[in-house]
Short mmCIF file of C-alpha atoms in Angstrom, two decimals:
data_model
loop_
_atom_site.label_atom_id
_atom_site.label_comp_id
_atom_site.label_asym_id
_atom_site.label_seq_id
_atom_site.Cartn_x
_atom_site.Cartn_y
_atom_site.Cartn_z
CA MET S 1 76.98 29.24 142.25
CA ALA S 2 79.42 28.80 145.09
CA THR S 3 82.99 27.67 144.56
CA VAL S 4 83.91 24.06 145.32
CA ASP S 5 85.98 25.21 148.34
CA ALA S 6 83.08 27.22 149.72
CA VAL S 7 80.81 24.21 149.42
CA ALA S 8 83.28 22.05 151.36
CA VAL S 9 83.44 24.61 154.17
CA ASP S 10 79.66 24.88 154.37
CA VAL S 11 78.96 21.16 154.36
CA ALA S 12 78.77 20.86 158.15
CA GLN S 13 75.76 23.17 158.19
CA ARG S 14 73.79 21.79 155.24
CA ARG S 15 73.84 19.42 152.31
CA PRO S 16 75.35 20.98 149.17
CA SER S 17 72.84 21.16 146.32
CA VAL S 18 73.74 19.97 142.83
CA SER S 19 72.44 20.55 139.34
CA LEU S 20 73.39 17.30 137.63
CA VAL S 21 74.00 17.20 133.87
CA LEU S 22 74.01 13.72 132.33
CA GLY S 23 75.31 13.33 128.81
CA SER S 24 74.56 10.99 125.94
CA GLY S 25 76.58 7.88 125.08
CA GLY S 26 74.44 4.75 124.98
CA ALA S 27 75.55 2.01 127.38
CA ARG S 28 78.42 4.19 128.61
CA GLY S 29 75.70 6.28 130.25
CA LEU S 30 75.21 3.50 132.78
CA ALA S 31 78.19 5.17 134.45
CA HIS S 32 75.71 7.91 135.43
CA ILE S 33 74.22 5.46 137.93
CA GLY S 34 77.58 5.19 139.66
CA VAL S 35 78.01 8.97 139.74
CA ILE S 36 74.58 9.40 141.31
CA ARG S 37 75.44 6.76 143.89
CA TRP S 38 78.63 8.63 144.81
CA LEU S 39 76.76 11.92 145.19
CA LEU S 40 74.07 10.44 147.41
CA GLU S 41 76.51 8.47 149.56
CA ASN S 42 78.47 11.68 150.15
CA ASP S 43 75.38 13.63 151.18
CA TYR S 44 74.98 15.83 148.12
CA ARG S 45 71.41 16.83 147.33
CA ILE S 46 70.53 16.50 143.64
CA ALA S 47 68.12 19.39 143.15
CA ALA S 48 67.91 19.40 139.35
CA VAL S 49 68.74 17.09 136.46
CA SER S 50 69.34 17.98 132.83
CA GLY S 51 69.87 15.00 130.56
CA CYS S 52 70.25 13.96 126.98
CA SER S 53 69.66 10.50 125.49
CA ILE S 54 70.77 7.87 128.05
CA GLY S 55 71.35 10.79 130.43
CA ALA S 56 67.69 11.81 130.14
CA LEU S 57 66.71 8.19 130.82
CA ILE S 58 68.93 7.74 133.90
CA GLY S 59 68.12 11.22 135.18
CA GLY S 60 64.40 10.72 134.72
CA LEU S 61 64.45 7.40 136.54
CA HIS S 62 66.37 8.99 139.41
CA ALA S 63 63.94 11.90 139.60
CA ALA S 64 61.04 9.43 139.68
CA GLY S 65 62.64 7.39 142.45
CA LYS S 66 62.96 4.35 140.19
CA LEU S 67 66.69 4.24 139.45
CA GLU S 68 67.46 1.45 141.91
CA ALA S 69 64.62 -0.65 140.50
CA TYR S 70 65.95 -0.11 136.97
CA ARG S 71 69.50 -0.96 138.04
CA ASP S 72 68.37 -4.16 139.75
CA TRP S 73 66.31 -5.16 136.70
CA LEU S 74 69.23 -4.46 134.36
CA LEU S 75 71.74 -6.42 136.41
CA ALA S 76 69.40 -9.41 136.43
CA GLN S 77 69.21 -9.54 132.61
CA SER S 78 71.33 -11.92 130.56
CA THR S 79 72.87 -10.85 127.27
CA ARG S 80 70.17 -12.89 125.52
CA ASP S 81 67.46 -11.09 127.50
CA LEU S 82 68.84 -7.70 126.48
CA LEU S 83 69.10 -8.69 122.82
CA GLY S 84 65.45 -9.74 123.07
CA LEU S 85 64.54 -6.10 123.65
CA LEU S 86 65.66 -5.31 120.09
CA ASP S 87 62.26 -5.43 118.40
CA LEU S 88 63.45 -4.84 114.86
CA SER S 89 61.19 -2.74 112.68
CA PHE S 90 60.75 -3.30 108.96
CA GLN S 91 58.17 -0.57 108.57
CA ARG S 92 58.99 2.91 107.31
CA THR S 93 59.24 4.35 110.80
CA GLY S 94 62.67 5.93 110.49
CA GLY S 95 64.39 3.50 112.84
CA LEU S 96 65.78 -0.03 112.72
CA ILE S 97 64.45 -0.75 116.22
CA ALA S 98 60.82 -0.03 117.05
CA GLY S 99 61.58 0.42 120.75
CA ASN S 100 58.21 -0.89 121.94
CA ARG S 101 59.67 -3.58 124.21
CA LEU S 102 62.00 -1.13 125.90
CA THR S 103 59.15 1.34 126.28
CA ALA S 104 57.05 -1.35 127.97
CA VAL S 105 59.83 -1.96 130.51
CA LEU S 106 60.08 1.76 131.26
CA ARG S 107 56.32 2.11 131.51
CA GLU S 108 56.32 -0.56 134.20
CA LEU S 109 58.68 1.68 136.16
CA VAL S 110 57.31 5.20 135.67
CA GLY S 111 53.79 4.65 134.38
CA ASP S 112 52.09 7.89 133.31
CA LEU S 113 54.06 10.08 135.72
CA ALA S 114 54.24 13.72 134.61
CA ILE S 115 57.44 15.74 134.76
CA GLU S 116 55.58 18.41 136.75
CA ALA S 117 54.95 15.86 139.51
CA LEU S 118 58.64 15.05 140.02
CA PRO S 119 60.22 16.19 143.29
CA ILE S 120 63.19 17.80 141.51
CA ARG S 121 63.54 19.93 138.40
CA TYR S 122 64.00 17.81 135.28
CA THR S 123 64.84 18.66 131.68
CA ALA S 124 65.17 16.17 128.84
CA VAL S 125 66.87 17.58 125.76
CA ALA S 126 65.80 16.46 122.29
CA ALA S 127 66.27 17.83 118.77
CA ASP S 128 63.56 18.97 116.35
CA LEU S 129 64.20 17.34 112.98
CA ALA S 130 62.44 20.06 110.99
CA THR S 131 63.97 23.16 112.61
CA GLY S 132 67.30 21.72 113.74
CA ARG S 133 66.82 23.29 117.16
CA GLU S 134 67.08 21.97 120.70
CA VAL S 135 63.84 21.21 122.49
CA TRP S 136 63.83 21.30 126.29
CA LEU S 137 61.14 18.99 127.62
CA THR S 138 60.16 20.20 131.09
CA GLN S 139 56.53 19.16 131.30
CA GLY S 140 54.21 16.42 130.12
CA PRO S 141 54.65 12.63 130.39
CA LEU S 142 58.09 11.65 131.66
CA LEU S 143 58.19 8.51 129.53
CA GLU S 144 57.49 10.46 126.34
CA ALA S 145 60.26 12.95 127.15
CA MET S 146 62.79 10.20 127.82
CA ARG S 147 61.86 8.38 124.62
CA ALA S 148 62.22 11.50 122.51
CA SER S 149 65.60 12.28 124.02
CA PHE S 150 67.06 8.80 123.33
CA ALA S 151 65.62 8.39 119.81
CA VAL S 152 69.04 7.84 118.22
CA PRO S 153 68.77 8.57 114.48
CA MET S 154 68.70 5.40 112.37
CA LEU S 155 68.32 3.15 115.43
CA PHE S 156 65.03 4.42 116.90
CA PRO S 157 62.18 6.20 115.08
CA PRO S 158 61.56 9.89 115.78
CA VAL S 159 58.97 10.66 118.44
CA ALA S 160 55.96 12.81 117.58
CA TYR S 161 55.64 15.65 120.09
CA ARG S 162 52.94 18.25 119.51
CA ASP S 163 53.65 19.38 115.93
CA ALA S 164 57.26 18.22 115.83
CA LEU S 165 59.29 15.08 115.22
CA LEU S 166 61.98 14.75 117.89
CA VAL S 167 65.20 12.73 117.93
CA ASP S 168 68.16 12.24 120.26
CA GLY S 169 69.28 15.61 121.62
CA GLY S 170 72.89 14.43 121.45
CA ILE S 171 73.12 15.48 117.82
CA LEU S 172 72.98 19.11 119.02
CA ASN S 173 73.94 19.17 122.69
CA PRO S 174 75.41 15.94 124.09
CA VAL S 175 76.05 17.41 127.58
CA PRO S 176 73.18 19.89 128.13
CA ILE S 177 74.47 22.36 130.72
CA ALA S 178 72.46 25.38 129.51
CA PRO S 179 69.16 24.24 131.13
CA THR S 180 70.86 24.47 134.56
CA LEU S 181 72.09 28.06 134.23
CA GLY S 182 69.14 29.47 136.14
CA ASP S 183 69.33 26.95 138.98
CA ALA S 184 69.97 28.28 142.49
CA THR S 185 72.25 25.36 143.39
CA ASP S 186 75.74 25.20 144.86
CA LEU S 187 77.34 23.20 142.07
CA VAL S 188 76.80 22.17 138.47
CA VAL S 189 78.23 18.69 138.01
CA ALA S 190 78.41 17.42 134.43
CA VAL S 191 79.03 13.81 133.40
CA HIS S 192 80.46 13.38 129.90
CA VAL S 193 80.73 9.74 128.80
CA SER S 194 81.92 10.46 125.25
CA GLY S 195 85.27 11.99 126.13
CA GLU S 196 88.57 11.65 124.33
CA ALA S 197 89.38 8.09 123.30
CA ARG S 198 92.07 6.39 125.35
CA ARG S 199 93.81 5.16 122.19
CA MET S 200 93.74 5.91 118.50
CA ALA S 201 90.46 4.56 117.18
CA ALA S 202 90.78 2.26 114.20
CA VAL S 203 88.00 1.58 111.75
CA PRO S 204 86.35 -1.60 113.04
CA THR S 205 86.99 -4.67 110.91
CA PRO S 206 85.01 -7.91 111.09
CA PRO S 207 86.76 -10.44 113.32
CA ALA S 208 87.38 -13.91 112.00
CA ARG S 209 84.86 -15.58 114.28
CA GLU S 210 82.33 -13.81 116.40
CA PRO S 211 81.33 -10.29 115.36
CA ASP S 212 79.61 -7.95 117.75
CA GLY S 213 76.39 -9.55 118.92
CA GLY S 214 74.20 -6.47 119.03
CA TRP S 215 75.03 -5.08 115.60
CA ARG S 216 75.13 -8.59 114.12
CA ARG S 217 71.57 -9.26 115.25
CA VAL S 218 70.28 -6.04 113.68
CA ALA S 219 72.15 -6.48 110.40
CA GLY S 220 71.36 -10.18 110.14
CA ALA S 221 67.64 -9.64 110.58
CA LEU S 222 67.65 -6.94 107.91
CA ARG S 223 69.37 -9.25 105.46
CA LYS S 224 66.88 -12.05 106.17
CA ALA S 225 64.03 -9.64 105.57
CA GLY S 226 65.39 -8.93 102.11
CA ASP S 227 65.93 -5.24 102.76
CA ALA S 228 66.92 -3.40 99.59
CA LEU S 229 69.92 -1.85 101.32
CA ALA S 230 72.72 -4.25 102.08
CA VAL S 231 73.30 -3.55 105.76
CA SER S 232 76.16 -5.19 107.62
CA TRP S 233 77.14 -5.06 111.26
CA HIS S 234 80.37 -3.45 110.03
CA MET S 235 78.44 -0.51 108.51
CA LEU S 236 76.51 0.01 111.73
CA ALA S 237 79.68 -0.08 113.82
CA VAL S 238 81.35 2.53 111.60
CA ALA S 239 78.27 4.77 111.79
CA ASN S 240 78.28 4.43 115.57
CA GLN S 241 81.96 5.35 115.80
CA ALA S 242 81.40 8.43 113.63
CA PHE S 243 78.42 9.49 115.76
CA ASP S 244 80.53 9.18 118.91
CA ALA S 245 83.32 11.31 117.46
CA MET S 246 80.83 13.97 116.37
CA GLN S 247 79.20 14.14 119.80
CA SER S 248 82.57 14.37 121.55
CA THR S 249 83.54 17.39 119.46
CA ILE S 250 80.19 19.13 119.95
CA ALA S 251 80.32 18.51 123.70
CA ARG S 252 83.76 20.14 123.99
CA GLN S 253 82.48 23.23 122.19
CA LYS S 254 79.36 23.47 124.33
CA MET S 255 81.27 23.04 127.59
CA ALA S 256 83.73 25.74 126.55
CA ALA S 257 80.76 28.11 126.36
CA TYR S 258 79.07 26.84 129.55
CA PRO S 259 81.73 25.23 131.75
CA PRO S 260 80.42 23.18 134.69
CA ASP S 261 81.87 23.51 138.18
CA LEU S 262 82.92 19.86 138.09
CA LEU S 263 83.31 17.56 135.10
CA VAL S 264 83.33 13.78 135.39
CA GLU S 265 84.55 12.40 132.08
CA LEU S 266 84.87 8.89 130.67
CA PRO S 267 86.40 7.98 127.29
CA ARG S 268 84.16 7.25 124.33
CA ASP S 269 86.01 3.99 123.57
CA LEU S 270 85.11 2.62 127.00
CA CYS S 271 82.49 0.38 125.36
CA GLY S 272 80.02 0.30 122.49
CA ILE S 273 76.73 2.15 122.81
CA HIS S 274 74.82 -1.15 122.92
CA GLU S 275 76.89 -3.04 125.54
CA PHE S 276 74.32 -2.88 128.32
CA HIS S 277 75.33 -6.38 129.41
CA ARG S 278 78.38 -4.71 130.98
CA ALA S 279 76.17 -2.77 133.38
CA ALA S 280 77.90 -3.76 136.63
CA GLU S 281 81.33 -2.79 135.28
CA LEU S 282 80.13 0.53 133.83
CA ILE S 283 78.27 1.55 136.99
CA GLU S 284 81.40 0.88 139.03
CA LEU S 285 83.56 2.87 136.61
CA GLY S 286 81.18 5.81 136.97
CA TYR S 287 81.41 5.58 140.75
CA ARG S 288 85.21 5.55 140.67
CA ALA S 289 85.37 8.43 138.19
CA ALA S 290 83.09 10.50 140.42
CA ALA S 291 85.25 9.71 143.46
CA GLN S 292 88.29 11.15 141.65
CA ILE S 293 86.59 14.45 140.75
CA ILE S 294 83.83 15.22 143.24
CA PRO S 295 85.00 16.05 146.78
CA ALA S 296 83.88 13.65 149.46
CA THR S 297 81.86 15.61 151.97
CA PRO S 298 83.39 15.27 155.44
CA ALA S 299 81.35 14.04 158.37
CA PRO S 300 79.94 16.94 160.46
CA ASP S 301 82.25 16.13 163.41
CA SER S 302 85.42 16.24 161.28
CA ALA S 303 84.27 19.41 159.51
CA ALA S 304 83.65 21.14 162.84
CA THR S 305 87.08 20.24 164.18
CA GLY S 306 89.09 20.65 161.00
#
């Protein structure tokens, strides 16, 4: 890999190539859309994508040429529309949310497209429940790979893949840089959306009036169904906060072993993992964060005369 300075010097002759690593983080991962926009507007060529959880979803949609369609669809949804995608499951599937409605939306976008047919190299990272090992999904149906990678334990059921049950790769490698190590690209750019919290995180306590809509819907439906376990939105929020802290720590350890050339980082307390109704804000924050870290490529005329 070339240094960042060498890439800037060479930009007048060709577009710098990027291996893009997109981390997990639920709705915070919508910032990935803004980072991709910055890269493309500044004439970087995304040659490979490695993603985990929401990063595998956003990266897969970009690789398939469907990211703009997904963004436009998302921005057109109301909070009520998004809550309607939570098809709660009361079967013994291993997840509170079946995920069939979300899968139907994604199928409309990518259909039965195979990873091998994508124009850039793509890796979705999942975790094998039985072996506790990472699984790098680099072939087969794109939709199946994305689903396996964002199967957050407790929220979504595991995905059957060959002889394994796969869940969200973020439990093992929230920012999967290792799949890019063999890439012949100029830069490895990693986007970590579960970085250090901006303030000391307190244990969430139920507000007097309106608790969090997403968790409240899940917990309320479980109580109505007479589930044997007393589940509250408070319990789910605490579990989510713990999961975020765990992923942040693991990501720091992984990136110490495999440091990227450039790291775009957003704090884990930026929003909750379910706050997809804040899409416009989160996309813009990703764009601004990328602008602070990733050099803007100069126009050919200015590079030639500089």
